[in-house]
GROMACS .gro file of N, CA and C in nm:
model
  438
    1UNK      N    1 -12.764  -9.045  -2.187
    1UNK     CA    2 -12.753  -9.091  -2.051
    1UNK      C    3 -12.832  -8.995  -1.962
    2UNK      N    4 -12.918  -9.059  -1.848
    2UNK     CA    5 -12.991  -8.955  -1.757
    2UNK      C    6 -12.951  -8.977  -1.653
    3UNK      N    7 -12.970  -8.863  -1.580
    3UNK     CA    8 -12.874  -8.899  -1.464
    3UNK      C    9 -13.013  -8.815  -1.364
    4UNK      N   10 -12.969  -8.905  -1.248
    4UNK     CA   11 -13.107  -8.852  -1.186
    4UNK      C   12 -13.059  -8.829  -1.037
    5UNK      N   13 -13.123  -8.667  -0.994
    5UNK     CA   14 -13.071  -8.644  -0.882
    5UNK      C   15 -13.199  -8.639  -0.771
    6UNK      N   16 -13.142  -8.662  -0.691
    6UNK     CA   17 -13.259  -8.675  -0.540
    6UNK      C   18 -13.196  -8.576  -0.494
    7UNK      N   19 -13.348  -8.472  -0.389
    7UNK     CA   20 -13.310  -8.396  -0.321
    7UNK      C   21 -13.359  -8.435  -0.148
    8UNK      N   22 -13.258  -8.363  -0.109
    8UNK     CA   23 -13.274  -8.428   0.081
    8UNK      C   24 -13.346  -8.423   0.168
    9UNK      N   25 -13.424  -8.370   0.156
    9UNK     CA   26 -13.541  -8.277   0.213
    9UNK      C   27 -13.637  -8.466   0.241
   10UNK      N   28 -13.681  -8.512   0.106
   10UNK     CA   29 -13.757  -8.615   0.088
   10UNK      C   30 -13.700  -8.744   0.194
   11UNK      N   31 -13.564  -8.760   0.195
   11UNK     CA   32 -13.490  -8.867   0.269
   11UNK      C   33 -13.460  -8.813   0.410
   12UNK      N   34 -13.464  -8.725   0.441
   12UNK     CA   35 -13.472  -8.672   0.603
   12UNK      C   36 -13.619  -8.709   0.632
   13UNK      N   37 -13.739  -8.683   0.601
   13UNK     CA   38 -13.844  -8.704   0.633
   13UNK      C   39 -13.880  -8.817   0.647
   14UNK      N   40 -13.809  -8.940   0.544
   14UNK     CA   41 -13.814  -9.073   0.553
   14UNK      C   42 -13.770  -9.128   0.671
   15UNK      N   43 -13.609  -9.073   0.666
   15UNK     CA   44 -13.533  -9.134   0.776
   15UNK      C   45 -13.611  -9.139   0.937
   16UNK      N   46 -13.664  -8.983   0.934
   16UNK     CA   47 -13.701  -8.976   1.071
   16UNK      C   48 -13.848  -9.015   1.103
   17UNK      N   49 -13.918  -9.072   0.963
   17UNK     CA   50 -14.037  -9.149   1.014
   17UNK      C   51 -14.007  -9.281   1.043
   18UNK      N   52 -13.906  -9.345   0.962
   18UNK     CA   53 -13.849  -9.467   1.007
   18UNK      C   54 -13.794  -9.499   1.153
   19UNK      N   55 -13.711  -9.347   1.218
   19UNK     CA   56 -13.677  -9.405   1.335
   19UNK      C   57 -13.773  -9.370   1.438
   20UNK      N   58 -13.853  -9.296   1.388
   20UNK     CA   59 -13.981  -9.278   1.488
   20UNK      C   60 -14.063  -9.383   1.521
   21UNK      N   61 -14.082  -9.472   1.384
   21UNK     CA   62 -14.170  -9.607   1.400
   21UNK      C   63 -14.135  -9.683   1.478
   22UNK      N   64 -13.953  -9.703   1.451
   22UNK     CA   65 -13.865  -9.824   1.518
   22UNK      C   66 -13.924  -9.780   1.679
   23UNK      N   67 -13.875  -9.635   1.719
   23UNK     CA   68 -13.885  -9.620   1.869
   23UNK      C   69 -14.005  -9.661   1.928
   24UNK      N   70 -14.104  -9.612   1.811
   24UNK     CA   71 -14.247  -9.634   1.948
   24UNK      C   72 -14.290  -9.799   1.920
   25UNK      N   73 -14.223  -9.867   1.829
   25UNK     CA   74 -14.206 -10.024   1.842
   25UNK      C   75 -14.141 -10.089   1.957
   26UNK      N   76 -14.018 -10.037   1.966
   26UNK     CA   77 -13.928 -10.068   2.061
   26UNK      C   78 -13.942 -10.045   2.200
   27UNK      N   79 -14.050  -9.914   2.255
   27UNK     CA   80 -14.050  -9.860   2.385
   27UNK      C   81 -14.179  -9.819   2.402
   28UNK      N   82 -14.306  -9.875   2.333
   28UNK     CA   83 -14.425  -9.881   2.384
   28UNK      C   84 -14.472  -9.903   2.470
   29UNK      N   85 -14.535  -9.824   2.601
   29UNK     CA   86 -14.588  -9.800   2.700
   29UNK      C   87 -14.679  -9.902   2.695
   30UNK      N   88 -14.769  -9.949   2.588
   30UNK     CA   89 -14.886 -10.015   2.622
   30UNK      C   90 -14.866 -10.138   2.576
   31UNK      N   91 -14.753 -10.188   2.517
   31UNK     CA   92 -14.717 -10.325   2.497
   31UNK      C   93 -14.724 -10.430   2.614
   32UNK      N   94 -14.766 -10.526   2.584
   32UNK     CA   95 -14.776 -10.615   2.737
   32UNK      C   96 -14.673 -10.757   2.672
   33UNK      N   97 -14.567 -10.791   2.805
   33UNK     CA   98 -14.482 -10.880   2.745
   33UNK      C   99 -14.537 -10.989   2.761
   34UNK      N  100 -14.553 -11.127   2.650
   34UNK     CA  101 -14.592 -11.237   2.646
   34UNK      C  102 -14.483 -11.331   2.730
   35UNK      N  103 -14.525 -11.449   2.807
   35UNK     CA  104 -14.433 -11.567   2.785
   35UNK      C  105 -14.438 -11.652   2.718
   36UNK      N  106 -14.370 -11.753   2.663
   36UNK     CA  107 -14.410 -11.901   2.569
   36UNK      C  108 -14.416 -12.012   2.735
   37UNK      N  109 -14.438 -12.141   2.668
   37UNK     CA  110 -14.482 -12.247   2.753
   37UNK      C  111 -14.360 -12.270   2.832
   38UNK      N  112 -14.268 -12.270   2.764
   38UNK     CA  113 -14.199 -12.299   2.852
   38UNK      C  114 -14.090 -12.223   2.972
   39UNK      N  115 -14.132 -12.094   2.970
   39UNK     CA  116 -14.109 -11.967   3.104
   39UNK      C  117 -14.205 -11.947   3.142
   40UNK      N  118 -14.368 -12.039   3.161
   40UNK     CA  119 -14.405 -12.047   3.255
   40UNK      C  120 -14.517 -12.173   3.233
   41UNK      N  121 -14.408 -12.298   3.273
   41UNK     CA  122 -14.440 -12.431   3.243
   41UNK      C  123 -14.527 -12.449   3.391
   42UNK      N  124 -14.531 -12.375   3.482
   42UNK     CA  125 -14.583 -12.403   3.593
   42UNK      C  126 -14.717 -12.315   3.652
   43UNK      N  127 -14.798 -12.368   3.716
   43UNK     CA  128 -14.880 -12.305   3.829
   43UNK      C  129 -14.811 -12.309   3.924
   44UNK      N  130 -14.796 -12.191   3.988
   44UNK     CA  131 -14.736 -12.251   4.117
   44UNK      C  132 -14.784 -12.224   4.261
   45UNK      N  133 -14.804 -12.271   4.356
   45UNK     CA  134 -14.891 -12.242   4.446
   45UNK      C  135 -14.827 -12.252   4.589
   46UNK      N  136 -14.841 -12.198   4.680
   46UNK     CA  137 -14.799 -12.223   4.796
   46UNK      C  138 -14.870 -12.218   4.945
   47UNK      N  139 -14.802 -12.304   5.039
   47UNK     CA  140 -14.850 -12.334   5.126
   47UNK      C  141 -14.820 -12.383   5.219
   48UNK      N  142 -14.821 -12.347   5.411
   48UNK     CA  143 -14.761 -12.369   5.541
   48UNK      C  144 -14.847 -12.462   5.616
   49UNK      N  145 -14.733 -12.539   5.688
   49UNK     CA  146 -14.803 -12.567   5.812
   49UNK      C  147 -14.897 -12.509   5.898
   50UNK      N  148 -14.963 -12.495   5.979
   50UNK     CA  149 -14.962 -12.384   6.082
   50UNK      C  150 -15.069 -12.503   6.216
   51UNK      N  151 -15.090 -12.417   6.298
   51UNK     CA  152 -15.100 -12.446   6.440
   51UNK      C  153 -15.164 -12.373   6.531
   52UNK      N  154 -15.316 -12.428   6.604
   52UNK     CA  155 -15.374 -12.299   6.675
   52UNK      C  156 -15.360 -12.373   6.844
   53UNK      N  157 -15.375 -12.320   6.931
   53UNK     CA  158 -15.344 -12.346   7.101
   53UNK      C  159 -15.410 -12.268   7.127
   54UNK      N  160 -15.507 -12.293   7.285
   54UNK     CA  161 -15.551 -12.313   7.334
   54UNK      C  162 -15.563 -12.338   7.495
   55UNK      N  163 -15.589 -12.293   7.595
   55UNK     CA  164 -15.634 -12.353   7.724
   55UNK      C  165 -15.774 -12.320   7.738
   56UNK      N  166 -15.856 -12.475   7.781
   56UNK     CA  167 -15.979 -12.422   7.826
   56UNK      C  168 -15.997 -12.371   7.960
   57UNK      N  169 -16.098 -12.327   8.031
   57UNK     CA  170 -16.101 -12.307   8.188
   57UNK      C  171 -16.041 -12.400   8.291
   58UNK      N  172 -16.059 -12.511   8.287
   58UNK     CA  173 -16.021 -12.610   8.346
   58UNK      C  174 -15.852 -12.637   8.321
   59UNK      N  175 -15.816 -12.544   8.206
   59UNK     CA  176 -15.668 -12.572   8.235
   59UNK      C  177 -15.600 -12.718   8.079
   60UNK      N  178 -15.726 -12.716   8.028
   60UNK     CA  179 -15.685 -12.867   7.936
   60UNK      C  180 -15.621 -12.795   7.822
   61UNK      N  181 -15.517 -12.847   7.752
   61UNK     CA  182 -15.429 -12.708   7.613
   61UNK      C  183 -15.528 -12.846   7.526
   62UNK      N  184 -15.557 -12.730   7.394
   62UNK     CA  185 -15.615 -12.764   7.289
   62UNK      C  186 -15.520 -12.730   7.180
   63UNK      N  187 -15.515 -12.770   7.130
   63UNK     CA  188 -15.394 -12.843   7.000
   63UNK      C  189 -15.487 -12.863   6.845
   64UNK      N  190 -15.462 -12.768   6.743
   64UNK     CA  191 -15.510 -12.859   6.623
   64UNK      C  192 -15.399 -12.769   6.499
   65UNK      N  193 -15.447 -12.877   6.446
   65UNK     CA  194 -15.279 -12.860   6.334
   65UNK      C  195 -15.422 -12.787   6.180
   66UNK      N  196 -15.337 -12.744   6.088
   66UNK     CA  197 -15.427 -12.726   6.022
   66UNK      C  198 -15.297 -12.662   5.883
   67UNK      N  199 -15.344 -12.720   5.706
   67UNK     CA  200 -15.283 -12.621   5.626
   67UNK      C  201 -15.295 -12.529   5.609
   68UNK      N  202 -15.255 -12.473   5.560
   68UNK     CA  203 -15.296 -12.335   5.497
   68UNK      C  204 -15.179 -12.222   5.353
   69UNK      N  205 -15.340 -12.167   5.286
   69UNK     CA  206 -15.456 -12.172   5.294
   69UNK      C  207 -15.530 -12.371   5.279
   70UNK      N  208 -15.591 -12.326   5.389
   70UNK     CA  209 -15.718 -12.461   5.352
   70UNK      C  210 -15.765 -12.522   5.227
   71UNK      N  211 -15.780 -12.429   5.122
   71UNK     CA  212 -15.842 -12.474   4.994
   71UNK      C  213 -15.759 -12.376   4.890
   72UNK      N  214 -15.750 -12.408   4.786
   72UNK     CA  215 -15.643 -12.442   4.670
   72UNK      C  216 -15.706 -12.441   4.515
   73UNK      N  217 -15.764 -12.340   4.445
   73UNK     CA  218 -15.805 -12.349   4.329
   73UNK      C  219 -15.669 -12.393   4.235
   74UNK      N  220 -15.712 -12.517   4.141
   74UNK     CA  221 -15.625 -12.567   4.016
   74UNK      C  222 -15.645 -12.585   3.946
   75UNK      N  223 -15.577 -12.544   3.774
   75UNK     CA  224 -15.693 -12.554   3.682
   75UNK      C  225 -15.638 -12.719   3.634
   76UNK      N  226 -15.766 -12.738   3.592
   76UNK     CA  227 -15.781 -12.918   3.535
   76UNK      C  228 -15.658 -12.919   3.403
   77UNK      N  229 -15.622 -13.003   3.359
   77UNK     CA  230 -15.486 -13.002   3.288
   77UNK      C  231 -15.371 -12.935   3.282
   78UNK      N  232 -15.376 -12.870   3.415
   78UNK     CA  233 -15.245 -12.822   3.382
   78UNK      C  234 -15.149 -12.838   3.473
   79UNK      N  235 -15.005 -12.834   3.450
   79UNK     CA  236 -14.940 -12.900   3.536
   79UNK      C  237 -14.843 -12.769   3.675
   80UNK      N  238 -14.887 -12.805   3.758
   80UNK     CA  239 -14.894 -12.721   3.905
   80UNK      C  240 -14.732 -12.802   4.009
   81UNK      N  241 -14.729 -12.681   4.051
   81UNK     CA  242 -14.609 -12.703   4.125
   81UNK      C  243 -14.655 -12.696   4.283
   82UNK      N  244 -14.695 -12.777   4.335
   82UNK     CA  245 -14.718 -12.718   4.485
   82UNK      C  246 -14.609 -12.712   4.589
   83UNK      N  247 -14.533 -12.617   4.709
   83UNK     CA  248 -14.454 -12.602   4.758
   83UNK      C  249 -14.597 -12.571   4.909
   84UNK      N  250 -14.520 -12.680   5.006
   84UNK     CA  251 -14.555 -12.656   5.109
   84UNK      C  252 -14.439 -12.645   5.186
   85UNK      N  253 -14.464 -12.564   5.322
   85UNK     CA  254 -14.354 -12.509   5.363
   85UNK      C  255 -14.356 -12.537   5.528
   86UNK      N  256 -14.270 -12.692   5.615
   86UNK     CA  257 -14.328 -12.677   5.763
   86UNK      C  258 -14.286 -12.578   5.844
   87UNK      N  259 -14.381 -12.557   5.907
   87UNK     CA  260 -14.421 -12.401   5.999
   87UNK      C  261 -14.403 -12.484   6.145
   88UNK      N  262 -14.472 -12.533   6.157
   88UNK     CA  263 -14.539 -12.619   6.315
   88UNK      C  264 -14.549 -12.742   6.316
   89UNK      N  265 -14.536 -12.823   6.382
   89UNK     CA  266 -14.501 -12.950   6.424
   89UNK      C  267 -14.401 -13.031   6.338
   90UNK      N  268 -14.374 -13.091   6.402
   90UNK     CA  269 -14.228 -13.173   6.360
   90UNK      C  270 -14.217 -13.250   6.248
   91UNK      N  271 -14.323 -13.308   6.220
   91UNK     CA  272 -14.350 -13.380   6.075
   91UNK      C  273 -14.502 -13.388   6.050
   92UNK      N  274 -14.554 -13.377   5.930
   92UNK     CA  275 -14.695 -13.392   5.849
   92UNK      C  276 -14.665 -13.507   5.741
   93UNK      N  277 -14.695 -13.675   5.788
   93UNK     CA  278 -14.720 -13.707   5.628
   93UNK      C  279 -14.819 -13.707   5.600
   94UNK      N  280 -14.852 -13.691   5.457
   94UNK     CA  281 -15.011 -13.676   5.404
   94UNK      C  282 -14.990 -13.736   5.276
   95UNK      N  283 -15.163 -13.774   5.231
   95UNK     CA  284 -15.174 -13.800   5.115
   95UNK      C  285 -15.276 -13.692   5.063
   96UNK      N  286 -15.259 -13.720   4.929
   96UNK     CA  287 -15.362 -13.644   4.856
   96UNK      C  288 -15.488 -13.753   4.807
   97UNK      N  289 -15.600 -13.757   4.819
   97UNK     CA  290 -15.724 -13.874   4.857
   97UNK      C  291 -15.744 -13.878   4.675
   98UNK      N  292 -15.746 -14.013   4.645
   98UNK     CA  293 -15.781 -14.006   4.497
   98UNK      C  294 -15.638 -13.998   4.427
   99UNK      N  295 -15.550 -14.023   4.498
   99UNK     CA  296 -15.432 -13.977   4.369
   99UNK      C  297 -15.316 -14.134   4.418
  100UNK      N  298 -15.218 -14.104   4.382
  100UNK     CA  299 -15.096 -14.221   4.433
  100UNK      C  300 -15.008 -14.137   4.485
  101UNK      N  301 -15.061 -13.983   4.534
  101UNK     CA  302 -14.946 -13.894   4.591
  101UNK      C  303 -14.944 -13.900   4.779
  102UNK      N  304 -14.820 -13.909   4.823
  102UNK     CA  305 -14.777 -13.927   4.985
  102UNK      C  306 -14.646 -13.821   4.970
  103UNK      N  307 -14.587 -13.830   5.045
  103UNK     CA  308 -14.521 -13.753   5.104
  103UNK      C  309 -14.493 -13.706   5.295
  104UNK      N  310 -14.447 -13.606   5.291
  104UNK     CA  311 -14.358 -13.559   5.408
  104UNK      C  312 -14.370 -13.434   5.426
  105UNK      N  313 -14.394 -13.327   5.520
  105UNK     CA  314 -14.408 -13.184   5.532
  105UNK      C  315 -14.303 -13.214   5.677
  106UNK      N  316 -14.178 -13.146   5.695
  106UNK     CA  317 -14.082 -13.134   5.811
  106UNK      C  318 -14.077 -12.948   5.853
  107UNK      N  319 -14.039 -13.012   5.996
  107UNK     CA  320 -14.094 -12.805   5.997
  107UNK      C  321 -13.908 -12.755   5.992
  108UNK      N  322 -13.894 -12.690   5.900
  108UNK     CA  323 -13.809 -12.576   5.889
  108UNK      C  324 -13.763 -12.663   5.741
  109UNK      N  325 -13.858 -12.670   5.683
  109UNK     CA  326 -13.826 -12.779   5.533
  109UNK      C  327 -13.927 -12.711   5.420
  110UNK      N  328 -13.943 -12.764   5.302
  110UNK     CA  329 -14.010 -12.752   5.231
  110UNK      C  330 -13.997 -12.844   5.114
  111UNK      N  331 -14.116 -12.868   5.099
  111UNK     CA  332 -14.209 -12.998   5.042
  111UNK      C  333 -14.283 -12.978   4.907
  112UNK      N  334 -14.193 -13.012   4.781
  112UNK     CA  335 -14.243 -12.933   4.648
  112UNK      C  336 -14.297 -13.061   4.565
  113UNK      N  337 -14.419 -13.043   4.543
  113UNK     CA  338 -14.514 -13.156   4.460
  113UNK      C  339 -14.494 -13.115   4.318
  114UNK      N  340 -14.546 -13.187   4.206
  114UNK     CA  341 -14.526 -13.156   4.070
  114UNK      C  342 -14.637 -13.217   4.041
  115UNK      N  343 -14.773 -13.178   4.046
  115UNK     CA  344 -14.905 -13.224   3.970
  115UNK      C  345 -14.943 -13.223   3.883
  116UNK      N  346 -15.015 -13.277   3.829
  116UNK     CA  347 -15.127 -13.262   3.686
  116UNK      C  348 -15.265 -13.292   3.707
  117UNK      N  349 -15.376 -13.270   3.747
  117UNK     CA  350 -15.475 -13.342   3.757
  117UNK      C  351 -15.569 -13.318   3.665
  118UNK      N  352 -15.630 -13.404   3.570
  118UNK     CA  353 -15.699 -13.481   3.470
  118UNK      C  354 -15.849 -13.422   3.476
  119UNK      N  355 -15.879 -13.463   3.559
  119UNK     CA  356 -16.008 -13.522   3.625
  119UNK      C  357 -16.070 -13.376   3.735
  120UNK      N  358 -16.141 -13.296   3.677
  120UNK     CA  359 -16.251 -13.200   3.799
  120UNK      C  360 -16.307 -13.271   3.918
  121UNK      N  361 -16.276 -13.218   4.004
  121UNK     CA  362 -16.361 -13.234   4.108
  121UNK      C  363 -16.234 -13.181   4.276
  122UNK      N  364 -16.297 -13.234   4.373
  122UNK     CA  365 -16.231 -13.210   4.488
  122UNK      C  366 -16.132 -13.269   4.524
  123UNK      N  367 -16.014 -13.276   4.609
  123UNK     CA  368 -15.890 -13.402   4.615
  123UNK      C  369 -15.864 -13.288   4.754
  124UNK      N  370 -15.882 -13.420   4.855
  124UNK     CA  371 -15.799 -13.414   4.990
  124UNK      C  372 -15.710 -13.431   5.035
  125UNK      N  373 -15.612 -13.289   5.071
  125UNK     CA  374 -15.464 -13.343   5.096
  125UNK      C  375 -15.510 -13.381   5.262
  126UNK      N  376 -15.476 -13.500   5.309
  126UNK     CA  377 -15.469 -13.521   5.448
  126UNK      C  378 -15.346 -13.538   5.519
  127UNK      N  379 -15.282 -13.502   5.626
  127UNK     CA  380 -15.197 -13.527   5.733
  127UNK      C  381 -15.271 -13.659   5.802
  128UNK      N  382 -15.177 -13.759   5.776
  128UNK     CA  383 -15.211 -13.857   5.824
  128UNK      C  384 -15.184 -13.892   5.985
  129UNK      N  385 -15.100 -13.770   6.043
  129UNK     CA  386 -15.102 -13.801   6.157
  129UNK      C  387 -15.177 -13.707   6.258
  130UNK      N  388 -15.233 -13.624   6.176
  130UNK     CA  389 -15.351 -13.545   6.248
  130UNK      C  390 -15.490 -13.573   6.183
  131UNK      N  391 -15.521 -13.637   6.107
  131UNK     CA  392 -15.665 -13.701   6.030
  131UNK      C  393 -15.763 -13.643   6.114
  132UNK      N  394 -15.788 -13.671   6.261
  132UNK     CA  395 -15.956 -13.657   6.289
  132UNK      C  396 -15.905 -13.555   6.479
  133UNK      N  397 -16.007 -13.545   6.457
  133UNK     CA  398 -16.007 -13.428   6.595
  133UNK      C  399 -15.906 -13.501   6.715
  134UNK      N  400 -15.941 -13.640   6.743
  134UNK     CA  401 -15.902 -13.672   6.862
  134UNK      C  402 -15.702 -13.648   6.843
  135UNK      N  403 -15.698 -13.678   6.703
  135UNK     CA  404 -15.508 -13.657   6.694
  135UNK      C  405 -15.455 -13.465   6.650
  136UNK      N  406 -15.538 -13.364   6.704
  136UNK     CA  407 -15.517 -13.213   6.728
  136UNK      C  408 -15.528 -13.201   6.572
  137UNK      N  409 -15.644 -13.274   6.490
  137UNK     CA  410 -15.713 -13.271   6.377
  137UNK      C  411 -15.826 -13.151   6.359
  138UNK      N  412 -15.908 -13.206   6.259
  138UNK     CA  413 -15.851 -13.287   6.118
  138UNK      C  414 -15.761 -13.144   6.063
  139UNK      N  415 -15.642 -13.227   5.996
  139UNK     CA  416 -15.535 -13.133   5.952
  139UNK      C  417 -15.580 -13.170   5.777
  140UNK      N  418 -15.668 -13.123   5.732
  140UNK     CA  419 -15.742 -13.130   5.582
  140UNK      C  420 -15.748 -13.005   5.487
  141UNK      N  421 -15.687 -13.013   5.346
  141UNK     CA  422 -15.665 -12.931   5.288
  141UNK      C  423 -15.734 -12.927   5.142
  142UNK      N  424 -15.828 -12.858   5.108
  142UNK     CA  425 -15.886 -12.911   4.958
  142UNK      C  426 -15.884 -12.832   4.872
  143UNK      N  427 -15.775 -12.958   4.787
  143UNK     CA  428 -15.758 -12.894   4.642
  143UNK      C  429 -15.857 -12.944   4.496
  144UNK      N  430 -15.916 -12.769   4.486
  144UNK     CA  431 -16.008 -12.801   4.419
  144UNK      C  432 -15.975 -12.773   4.251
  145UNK      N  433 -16.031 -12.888   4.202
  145UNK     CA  434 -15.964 -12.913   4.024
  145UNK      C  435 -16.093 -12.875   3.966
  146UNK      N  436 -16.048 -12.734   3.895
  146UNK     CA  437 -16.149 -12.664   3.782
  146UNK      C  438 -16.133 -12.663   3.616
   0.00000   0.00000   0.00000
């Protein structure tokens, strides 16, 4: 019968390369944490009313409504969360030009879209009740699909 002895020396050295590995696995400085698809299923983007005024010399107030930011990079297939938020005037409905999207912007509200767009190119969110200069226009916002 053989009987076989280990000495400790060999298994301390093991042990403590083992928990050395675990640690700098576990608490690596230069590790960068991933998400999967679905903790961050969204783009998300945001965006206010806003409102500039005006008197000219003569005393006339100038009024124009406007989003902001104005323009809106999105990437093409992917699906985007837009949150607009009313700032100034009492209601904005708008469409987005090219799409089947309408809606509502209310001021002290907020207005959360759920997009996808397909298709590159430009898409105009318009306020339909500020459209062109003479209604304290154009209140035009372009979201551009890359």
């Amino acid at each position: 019968m053989k009987i076989i002895t280990a000495r400790k020396k060999p298994f301390l050295f093991l042990f403590i390369g083992l928990l050395t590995a675990l640690g700098l696995y576990l608490f690596n400085p230069l590790a960068q944490e991933t998400m999967t698809a679905d903790e961050s299923e969204r783009f998300v983007l945001n965006m206010v009313t806003g409102e500039f005024k005006s008197e000219t010399e003569s005393g006339e107030e100038l009024e124009s409504y406007r989003w902001d930011p104005g323009t809106l990079v999105i990437p093409k297939g992917e699906p985007v969360t837009l949150s607009i938020f009313g700032v100034n005037g009492k209601e904005h409905p708008f469409i987005i030009e090219g799409t089947d999207v309408t809606g509502t912007v209310k001021k002290g509200e907020e207005t959360v879209l759920h997009l996808q767009f397909n298709e590159p190119g430009t898409y105009r969110l318009i306020c339909t009740t500020h459209a062109t200069i003479e209604n304290n226009g154009p209140m035009i916002a372009y979201l551009v699909v890359k």
